[in-house]
Amino acid sequence: MHGNDEKELARLLRTAIAGDERAYGEFLRCAACLVRGFARRNVVQGGIDPEDVVQETLLAIHMKRHTWREDGPVMPWLHAIARHKLIDAFRRRGRRVEIEIGEIAETFAEPEPETVSNREIGRALDALTPGQRSVVAAVSVDGNSIVETAERLGMSETAVRVALHRGLVAIARRFGRD
Amino acid sequence: MDTNELIETLAADTRQPTAPLSFVWWGAAGLAIALAAVIFFATLGPRPDVAAAAETPRFLLKFVVTTTLGASAFGLARGLSRPGEDWRAAAPYLAGAAALLAIAAFVELLLLPHGAWSAKLVGMNSMVCLAYIPLIGIGPLAIFLLALRHGAPTRPALAGAAAGLLAGSIAATFYAAHCTDDSPLFVATWYTIAIAGLAVLGAAGASRFARW
């Protein structure tokens, strides 16, 4: 499926908001493709990884999905969030350039980018409480389901859901309000 | 965490309910009006001759102006709290209350003799107005800032200013029932200053508090 199908995106998001995980995953993958294109076109200077902007936008979409009007179009909403996060990324990098230099060097040293620690969002895991971190890591990095995570950590499903949600809120807060 | 892992993680978090934004705004408005009413009746209360005053056009006009402002500010604040929403379409309605008040002030100048202008403008209650509109409006403003924080304003300062106008219009509607200065000249001066103060406060508050 191609992401620029407005109607299909709206259908996926509507189903997702009703609680359908699979539709939500599909929606987020389409959104990621769209935002990736947008970020790559707009990030021309160094110091910002377009993929970080993609991830921060996905997190913002998730936290603010209730701000979409179900009878309204998806694309302008998605675009406004991506734009907001891109501007935010520029602003944040502008403020702490000296830290950023170290991080660029680190990325150069490790051309294989997809490990837990070298994405902005991965780094934000460090700010979580130990309980939240183990749940978020079990679901994200190890790819466990909620049920598997609950079994592995000896927690109830509800507790896993709550810890996951709070962990994501904490990560989003780190990006939104620094 | 790579992007696919992030997507799977977010998808696993679908079951946490979030309140729809329009519901939150209407709830916030109801709560803000109730809070303003409590503060108003606990501190000032309506003027003793409110029944007689309700038959004079100048008294009634105050409510027309403040509720017109409130309705347009509500639309604007709601629009500004959603990414990608066309809030510019809601902005011109703000001019409605301003135009009403400007016309009323102009007519008042025509009706009054020259010498009475400044007495009507200064009135008796200017300090009470400047103190109590912000006092009644500060709680509602806090509620609307929470609603903005629940939303996703891409222009937080502007959204906060709209929230301040909204809180100010609610406060001014209650205050108008107390105040005996009914001249549009008084309203155009002191109400405007008091409401503008709340708008500035809202802008400053939202740019810190409603970031995301």
Short mmCIF file of C-alpha atoms in Angstrom, two decimals:
data_model
loop_
_atom_site.label_atom_id
_atom_site.label_comp_id
_atom_site.label_asym_id
_atom_site.label_seq_id
_atom_site.Cartn_x
_atom_site.Cartn_y
_atom_site.Cartn_z
CA MET A 1 0.00 0.00 0.00
CA HIS A 2 1.19 3.50 -0.67
CA GLY A 3 1.00 6.06 2.08
CA ASN A 4 -0.35 8.93 0.07
CA ASP A 5 -3.76 7.41 -0.09
CA GLU A 6 -5.60 9.79 2.20
CA LYS A 7 -8.71 7.67 2.56
CA GLU A 8 -6.81 4.51 3.38
CA LEU A 9 -4.71 6.34 5.98
CA ALA A 10 -7.84 7.78 7.57
CA ARG A 11 -9.42 4.34 7.69
CA LEU A 12 -6.32 2.81 9.29
CA LEU A 13 -6.04 5.54 11.88
CA ARG A 14 -9.74 5.36 12.74
CA THR A 15 -9.48 1.58 13.21
CA ALA A 16 -6.28 2.06 15.22
CA ILE A 17 -7.86 4.58 17.58
CA ALA A 18 -10.65 2.06 18.16
CA GLY A 19 -7.92 -0.26 19.51
CA ASP A 20 -6.71 -2.33 16.54
CA GLU A 21 -2.96 -2.93 16.97
CA ARG A 22 -2.38 -4.29 13.49
CA ALA A 23 -4.06 -1.36 11.75
CA TYR A 24 -2.08 0.98 13.96
CA GLY A 25 1.20 -0.68 13.05
CA GLU A 26 0.35 -0.38 9.38
CA PHE A 27 -0.66 3.24 9.79
CA LEU A 28 2.60 4.04 11.59
CA ARG A 29 4.68 2.33 8.87
CA CYS A 30 2.96 4.45 6.20
CA ALA A 31 3.39 7.56 8.32
CA ALA A 32 7.09 6.71 8.82
CA CYS A 33 7.62 6.51 5.04
CA LEU A 34 5.91 9.83 4.47
CA VAL A 35 7.75 11.59 7.29
CA ARG A 36 11.08 10.07 6.20
CA GLY A 37 10.68 11.62 2.76
CA PHE A 38 9.73 14.93 4.32
CA ALA A 39 12.64 14.87 6.77
CA ARG A 40 15.23 13.90 4.15
CA ARG A 41 14.10 16.70 1.85
CA ASN A 42 14.25 19.27 4.60
CA VAL A 43 17.34 18.31 6.55
CA VAL A 44 20.14 19.73 4.45
CA GLN A 45 22.65 20.68 7.09
CA GLY A 46 24.62 18.22 9.21
CA GLY A 47 23.99 17.44 12.84
CA ILE A 48 20.44 16.14 12.40
CA ASP A 49 19.67 12.58 11.46
CA PRO A 50 16.41 12.54 9.48
CA GLU A 51 15.62 9.17 11.06
CA ASP A 52 15.62 10.80 14.51
CA VAL A 53 13.04 13.25 13.23
CA VAL A 54 11.01 10.29 11.91
CA GLN A 55 11.09 8.60 15.30
CA GLU A 56 10.29 11.73 17.28
CA THR A 57 7.38 12.41 14.93
CA LEU A 58 6.03 8.86 15.34
CA LEU A 59 6.21 9.25 19.11
CA ALA A 60 4.38 12.60 18.89
CA ILE A 61 1.73 11.07 16.61
CA HIS A 62 1.23 8.37 19.17
CA MET A 63 0.95 10.73 22.14
CA LYS A 64 -1.30 13.16 20.30
CA ARG A 65 -3.42 10.83 18.19
CA HIS A 66 -6.54 12.04 19.98
CA THR A 67 -6.03 15.48 18.38
CA TRP A 68 -6.97 14.09 14.98
CA ARG A 69 -10.58 14.81 14.09
CA GLU A 70 -12.03 11.54 12.89
CA ASP A 71 -14.02 13.30 10.16
CA GLY A 72 -11.02 15.41 9.11
CA PRO A 73 -8.13 14.72 6.71
CA VAL A 74 -5.01 12.90 7.96
CA MET A 75 -2.34 14.41 5.75
CA PRO A 76 -2.47 18.04 6.96
CA TRP A 77 -2.49 16.76 10.54
CA LEU A 78 0.47 14.47 9.92
CA HIS A 79 2.36 17.17 8.08
CA ALA A 80 1.81 19.72 10.86
CA ILE A 81 3.17 17.29 13.47
CA ALA A 82 6.22 16.38 11.34
CA ARG A 83 6.95 20.04 10.70
CA HIS A 84 6.62 20.86 14.39
CA LYS A 85 9.04 18.05 15.31
CA LEU A 86 11.53 19.03 12.61
CA ILE A 87 11.60 22.63 13.84
CA ASP A 88 11.94 21.28 17.37
CA ALA A 89 14.92 19.14 16.31
CA PHE A 90 16.64 22.14 14.70
CA ARG A 91 16.01 24.23 17.79
CA ARG A 92 17.30 21.55 20.12
CA ARG A 93 20.48 20.92 18.13
CA GLY A 94 21.12 24.64 17.90
CA ARG A 95 21.10 24.86 21.65
CA ARG A 96 23.65 22.16 22.42
CA VAL A 97 26.05 22.09 19.54
CA GLU A 98 29.07 20.98 21.56
CA ILE A 99 27.33 17.79 22.71
CA GLU A 100 26.22 17.10 19.19
CA ILE A 101 29.79 17.02 17.88
CA GLY A 102 30.60 14.08 20.09
CA GLU A 103 27.50 12.28 18.94
CA ILE A 104 28.30 12.77 15.29
CA ALA A 105 31.75 11.31 15.85
CA GLU A 106 30.17 8.33 17.55
CA THR A 107 27.86 7.78 14.61
CA PHE A 108 30.80 7.94 12.21
CA ALA A 109 32.66 5.37 14.22
CA GLU A 110 29.71 3.01 14.04
CA PRO A 111 28.27 2.91 10.57
CA GLU A 112 25.72 0.29 11.63
CA PRO A 113 23.15 2.67 13.02
CA GLU A 114 20.34 0.54 14.40
CA THR A 115 21.36 -0.24 17.97
CA VAL A 116 19.58 0.73 21.13
CA SER A 117 21.88 3.47 22.25
CA ASN A 118 22.61 5.62 19.25
CA ARG A 119 19.17 6.92 18.39
CA GLU A 120 17.84 9.86 20.33
CA ILE A 121 14.84 7.84 21.46
CA GLY A 122 17.06 4.92 22.47
CA ARG A 123 19.12 7.27 24.59
CA ALA A 124 15.94 8.55 26.22
CA LEU A 125 15.42 5.04 27.64
CA ASP A 126 18.11 5.85 30.20
CA ALA A 127 15.82 8.42 31.79
CA LEU A 128 13.14 5.84 32.65
CA THR A 129 12.65 4.11 35.98
CA PRO A 130 14.17 0.60 36.04
CA GLY A 131 10.71 -1.00 35.88
CA GLN A 132 9.62 1.06 32.89
CA ARG A 133 12.95 0.51 31.17
CA SER A 134 12.77 -3.25 31.42
CA VAL A 135 9.22 -3.30 30.02
CA VAL A 136 9.95 -0.85 27.18
CA ALA A 137 13.15 -2.75 26.30
CA ALA A 138 11.37 -6.12 26.37
CA VAL A 139 8.67 -4.87 23.99
CA SER A 140 10.81 -2.72 21.70
CA VAL A 141 14.26 -4.26 21.47
CA ASP A 142 13.42 -7.89 22.20
CA GLY A 143 10.16 -7.66 20.26
CA ASN A 144 8.07 -9.41 22.91
CA SER A 145 4.30 -9.04 23.00
CA ILE A 146 2.55 -7.65 26.06
CA VAL A 147 1.64 -11.19 27.15
CA GLU A 148 5.20 -12.51 26.71
CA THR A 149 6.61 -9.52 28.56
CA ALA A 150 4.20 -10.06 31.43
CA GLU A 151 5.28 -13.70 31.71
CA ARG A 152 8.95 -12.95 31.43
CA LEU A 153 8.97 -10.21 34.04
CA GLY A 154 6.45 -11.87 36.31
CA MET A 155 4.01 -8.96 36.08
CA SER A 156 0.31 -8.73 35.27
CA GLU A 157 -0.68 -7.71 31.73
CA THR A 158 -2.26 -4.54 33.06
CA ALA A 159 0.92 -3.62 34.92
CA VAL A 160 2.93 -4.17 31.73
CA ARG A 161 0.57 -1.95 29.74
CA VAL A 162 0.71 0.78 32.36
CA ALA A 163 4.52 0.63 32.62
CA LEU A 164 4.85 0.71 28.83
CA HIS A 165 2.51 3.65 28.53
CA ARG A 166 4.19 5.61 31.31
CA GLY A 167 7.60 4.88 29.83
CA LEU A 168 6.52 6.21 26.44
CA VAL A 169 4.98 9.29 28.05
CA ALA A 170 8.26 9.92 29.88
CA ILE A 171 10.25 9.58 26.65
CA ALA A 172 7.87 11.90 24.80
CA ARG A 173 8.09 14.44 27.59
CA ARG A 174 11.87 14.46 27.32
CA PHE A 175 11.61 15.54 23.71
CA GLY A 176 8.71 17.93 24.05
CA ARG A 177 9.67 19.93 27.07
CA ASP A 178 13.36 20.26 27.59
CA MET B 1 15.83 1.36 19.02
CA ASP B 2 15.25 1.28 15.27
CA THR B 3 12.14 2.67 13.66
CA ASN B 4 10.44 -0.69 13.19
CA GLU B 5 11.00 -1.57 16.84
CA LEU B 6 9.57 1.79 17.81
CA ILE B 7 6.49 1.19 15.64
CA GLU B 8 5.88 -2.22 17.23
CA THR B 9 6.27 -0.65 20.66
CA LEU B 10 3.82 2.15 19.94
CA ALA B 11 1.35 -0.32 18.42
CA ALA B 12 1.48 -2.37 21.63
CA ASP B 13 0.34 0.74 23.51
CA THR B 14 -3.01 1.20 21.76
CA ARG B 15 -5.27 0.23 24.61
CA GLN B 16 -4.54 3.16 26.89
CA PRO B 17 -7.56 5.42 26.44
CA THR B 18 -7.16 9.10 25.69
CA ALA B 19 -10.03 11.55 25.90
CA PRO B 20 -11.13 13.02 22.54
CA LEU B 21 -10.07 16.65 22.26
CA SER B 22 -13.48 18.17 21.51
CA PHE B 23 -14.89 16.45 24.58
CA VAL B 24 -12.04 17.88 26.65
CA TRP B 25 -12.68 21.42 25.38
CA TRP B 26 -16.39 21.33 26.18
CA GLY B 27 -15.64 19.84 29.59
CA ALA B 28 -13.01 22.53 30.21
CA ALA B 29 -15.47 25.26 29.24
CA GLY B 30 -18.14 23.92 31.61
CA LEU B 31 -15.66 23.56 34.44
CA ALA B 32 -14.20 27.03 33.83
CA ILE B 33 -17.64 28.67 33.90
CA ALA B 34 -18.54 26.82 37.11
CA LEU B 35 -15.25 27.85 38.74
CA ALA B 36 -15.66 31.48 37.67
CA ALA B 37 -19.22 31.45 39.08
CA VAL B 38 -18.02 30.13 42.43
CA ILE B 39 -15.29 32.78 42.71
CA PHE B 40 -17.65 35.54 41.56
CA PHE B 41 -20.43 34.71 44.01
CA ALA B 42 -17.96 34.17 46.86
CA THR B 43 -16.28 37.55 46.37
CA LEU B 44 -18.35 40.16 44.52
CA GLY B 45 -21.85 38.88 43.70
CA PRO B 46 -24.26 40.72 41.40
CA ARG B 47 -25.14 44.37 42.01
CA PRO B 48 -28.25 44.93 44.17
CA ASP B 49 -30.26 46.54 41.37
CA VAL B 50 -29.48 43.84 38.83
CA ALA B 51 -33.16 43.29 37.92
CA ALA B 52 -33.71 46.95 37.10
CA ALA B 53 -30.36 47.16 35.30
CA ALA B 54 -31.31 44.24 33.10
CA GLU B 55 -33.81 46.50 31.39
CA THR B 56 -31.25 49.05 30.29
CA PRO B 57 -29.50 48.59 26.94
CA ARG B 58 -26.06 49.60 28.22
CA PHE B 59 -26.08 46.87 30.86
CA LEU B 60 -27.22 44.22 28.38
CA LEU B 61 -24.68 45.28 25.80
CA LYS B 62 -21.85 44.30 28.16
CA PHE B 63 -23.02 40.70 28.03
CA VAL B 64 -23.47 40.74 24.27
CA VAL B 65 -19.87 41.89 23.88
CA THR B 66 -18.30 39.49 26.39
CA THR B 67 -20.20 36.41 25.17
CA THR B 68 -19.43 37.25 21.53
CA LEU B 69 -15.76 37.46 22.48
CA GLY B 70 -16.02 34.20 24.42
CA ALA B 71 -17.62 32.28 21.57
CA SER B 72 -15.03 33.42 19.03
CA ALA B 73 -12.09 32.84 21.40
CA PHE B 74 -13.40 29.34 22.13
CA GLY B 75 -13.42 28.49 18.41
CA LEU B 76 -9.94 29.92 17.96
CA ALA B 77 -8.40 28.16 20.97
CA ARG B 78 -9.92 24.86 19.88
CA GLY B 79 -8.62 25.27 16.34
CA LEU B 80 -5.14 26.18 17.55
CA SER B 81 -4.97 23.05 19.73
CA ARG B 82 -5.13 20.67 16.73
CA PRO B 83 -2.16 20.25 14.36
CA GLY B 84 -3.00 21.12 10.78
CA GLU B 85 -6.34 22.68 11.64
CA ASP B 86 -7.31 25.81 9.72
CA TRP B 87 -7.44 28.14 12.74
CA ARG B 88 -7.10 31.21 10.51
CA ALA B 89 -10.70 30.67 9.47
CA ALA B 90 -11.79 31.17 13.10
CA ALA B 91 -9.65 34.28 13.69
CA PRO B 92 -11.83 36.93 11.94
CA TYR B 93 -14.74 36.22 14.32
CA LEU B 94 -12.67 37.86 17.07
CA ALA B 95 -13.25 41.14 15.27
CA GLY B 96 -16.98 40.77 15.97
CA ALA B 97 -16.76 41.69 19.65
CA ALA B 98 -14.28 44.48 18.89
CA ALA B 99 -16.54 45.94 16.20
CA LEU B 100 -19.61 45.79 18.46
CA LEU B 101 -17.77 47.58 21.21
CA ALA B 102 -16.31 50.19 18.86
CA ILE B 103 -19.75 51.00 17.44
CA ALA B 104 -21.27 51.18 20.91
CA ALA B 105 -18.50 53.48 22.12
CA PHE B 106 -19.00 55.72 19.09
CA VAL B 107 -22.76 55.96 19.68
CA GLU B 108 -22.08 56.70 23.36
CA LEU B 109 -19.85 59.61 22.36
CA LEU B 110 -22.67 60.98 20.20
CA LEU B 111 -25.25 60.62 22.98
CA LEU B 112 -23.19 62.10 25.81
CA PRO B 113 -22.35 65.77 26.22
CA HIS B 114 -18.69 66.53 25.71
CA GLY B 115 -18.05 67.23 29.36
CA ALA B 116 -19.30 63.81 30.53
CA TRP B 117 -16.95 61.74 28.36
CA SER B 118 -14.03 61.43 30.74
CA ALA B 119 -16.25 60.85 33.80
CA LYS B 120 -17.95 57.93 32.04
CA LEU B 121 -14.65 56.51 30.82
CA VAL B 122 -12.97 56.65 34.21
CA GLY B 123 -16.12 55.48 36.05
CA MET B 124 -16.17 54.44 39.68
CA ASN B 125 -14.90 50.87 39.51
CA SER B 126 -11.84 50.84 37.28
CA MET B 127 -9.57 49.37 39.96
CA VAL B 128 -12.16 46.77 40.98
CA CYS B 129 -12.47 45.82 37.30
CA LEU B 130 -8.70 45.52 36.85
CA ALA B 131 -8.41 43.40 39.99
CA TYR B 132 -11.42 41.12 39.72
CA ILE B 133 -11.52 40.19 36.03
CA PRO B 134 -8.02 38.65 36.34
CA LEU B 135 -8.89 37.18 39.74
CA ILE B 136 -12.04 35.47 38.42
CA GLY B 137 -10.29 34.54 35.16
CA ILE B 138 -7.08 32.99 36.47
CA GLY B 139 -8.66 29.65 37.43
CA PRO B 140 -10.46 29.28 34.08
CA LEU B 141 -7.19 30.15 32.33
CA ALA B 142 -5.40 27.36 34.19
CA ILE B 143 -8.13 24.92 33.06
CA PHE B 144 -7.81 26.03 29.43
CA LEU B 145 -4.02 25.70 29.58
CA LEU B 146 -4.53 22.10 30.71
CA ALA B 147 -6.82 21.56 27.71
CA LEU B 148 -4.13 23.03 25.44
CA ARG B 149 -1.55 20.74 26.99
CA HIS B 150 -3.82 17.79 26.26
CA GLY B 151 -4.00 19.04 22.68
CA ALA B 152 -1.03 19.71 20.43
CA PRO B 153 -0.69 23.42 19.68
CA THR B 154 1.93 24.07 17.00
CA ARG B 155 1.72 27.79 17.89
CA PRO B 156 1.65 27.59 21.69
CA ALA B 157 1.90 31.33 22.42
CA LEU B 158 -0.95 32.17 20.08
CA ALA B 159 -3.06 29.33 21.43
CA GLY B 160 -2.34 30.53 24.97
CA ALA B 161 -3.41 34.07 24.06
CA ALA B 162 -6.69 32.70 22.69
CA ALA B 163 -7.15 30.74 25.92
CA GLY B 164 -6.51 33.97 27.86
CA LEU B 165 -9.16 35.83 25.83
CA LEU B 166 -11.57 32.99 26.51
CA ALA B 167 -10.88 32.99 30.25
CA GLY B 168 -11.06 36.79 30.26
CA SER B 169 -14.41 36.84 28.49
CA ILE B 170 -15.90 34.39 30.99
CA ALA B 171 -14.56 36.43 33.91
CA ALA B 172 -15.79 39.68 32.35
CA THR B 173 -19.27 38.23 31.81
CA PHE B 174 -19.58 37.55 35.53
CA TYR B 175 -17.91 40.79 36.52
CA ALA B 176 -20.32 42.74 34.31
CA ALA B 177 -23.19 41.61 36.54
CA HIS B 178 -21.49 43.32 39.48
CA CYS B 179 -20.18 46.50 37.93
CA THR B 180 -22.35 49.65 37.92
CA ASP B 181 -20.29 51.34 35.21
CA ASP B 182 -22.30 50.38 32.16
CA SER B 183 -20.97 52.93 29.71
CA PRO B 184 -19.36 51.36 26.61
CA LEU B 185 -16.54 53.86 27.14
CA PHE B 186 -15.74 52.22 30.48
CA VAL B 187 -16.06 48.71 29.04
CA ALA B 188 -13.89 49.49 26.04
CA THR B 189 -11.13 50.82 28.30
CA TRP B 190 -10.95 48.78 31.49
CA TYR B 191 -12.41 45.45 30.40
CA THR B 192 -10.06 45.49 27.44
CA ILE B 193 -7.02 46.09 29.61
CA ALA B 194 -8.02 43.37 32.09
CA ILE B 195 -8.76 40.79 29.38
CA ALA B 196 -5.58 41.66 27.48
CA GLY B 197 -3.65 41.01 30.69
CA LEU B 198 -5.06 37.50 30.83
CA ALA B 199 -4.24 36.99 27.14
CA VAL B 200 -0.59 37.94 27.76
CA LEU B 201 -0.49 35.63 30.78
CA GLY B 202 -2.01 32.83 28.68
CA ALA B 203 0.56 33.32 25.92
CA ALA B 204 3.44 33.19 28.39
CA GLY B 205 1.96 30.21 30.23
CA ALA B 206 1.24 28.15 27.15
CA SER B 207 4.65 28.65 25.59
CA ARG B 208 6.18 27.06 28.67
CA PHE B 209 3.45 24.69 29.71
CA ALA B 210 1.83 23.44 26.48
CA ARG B 211 4.99 22.41 24.61
CA TRP B 212 5.12 18.91 23.22
#
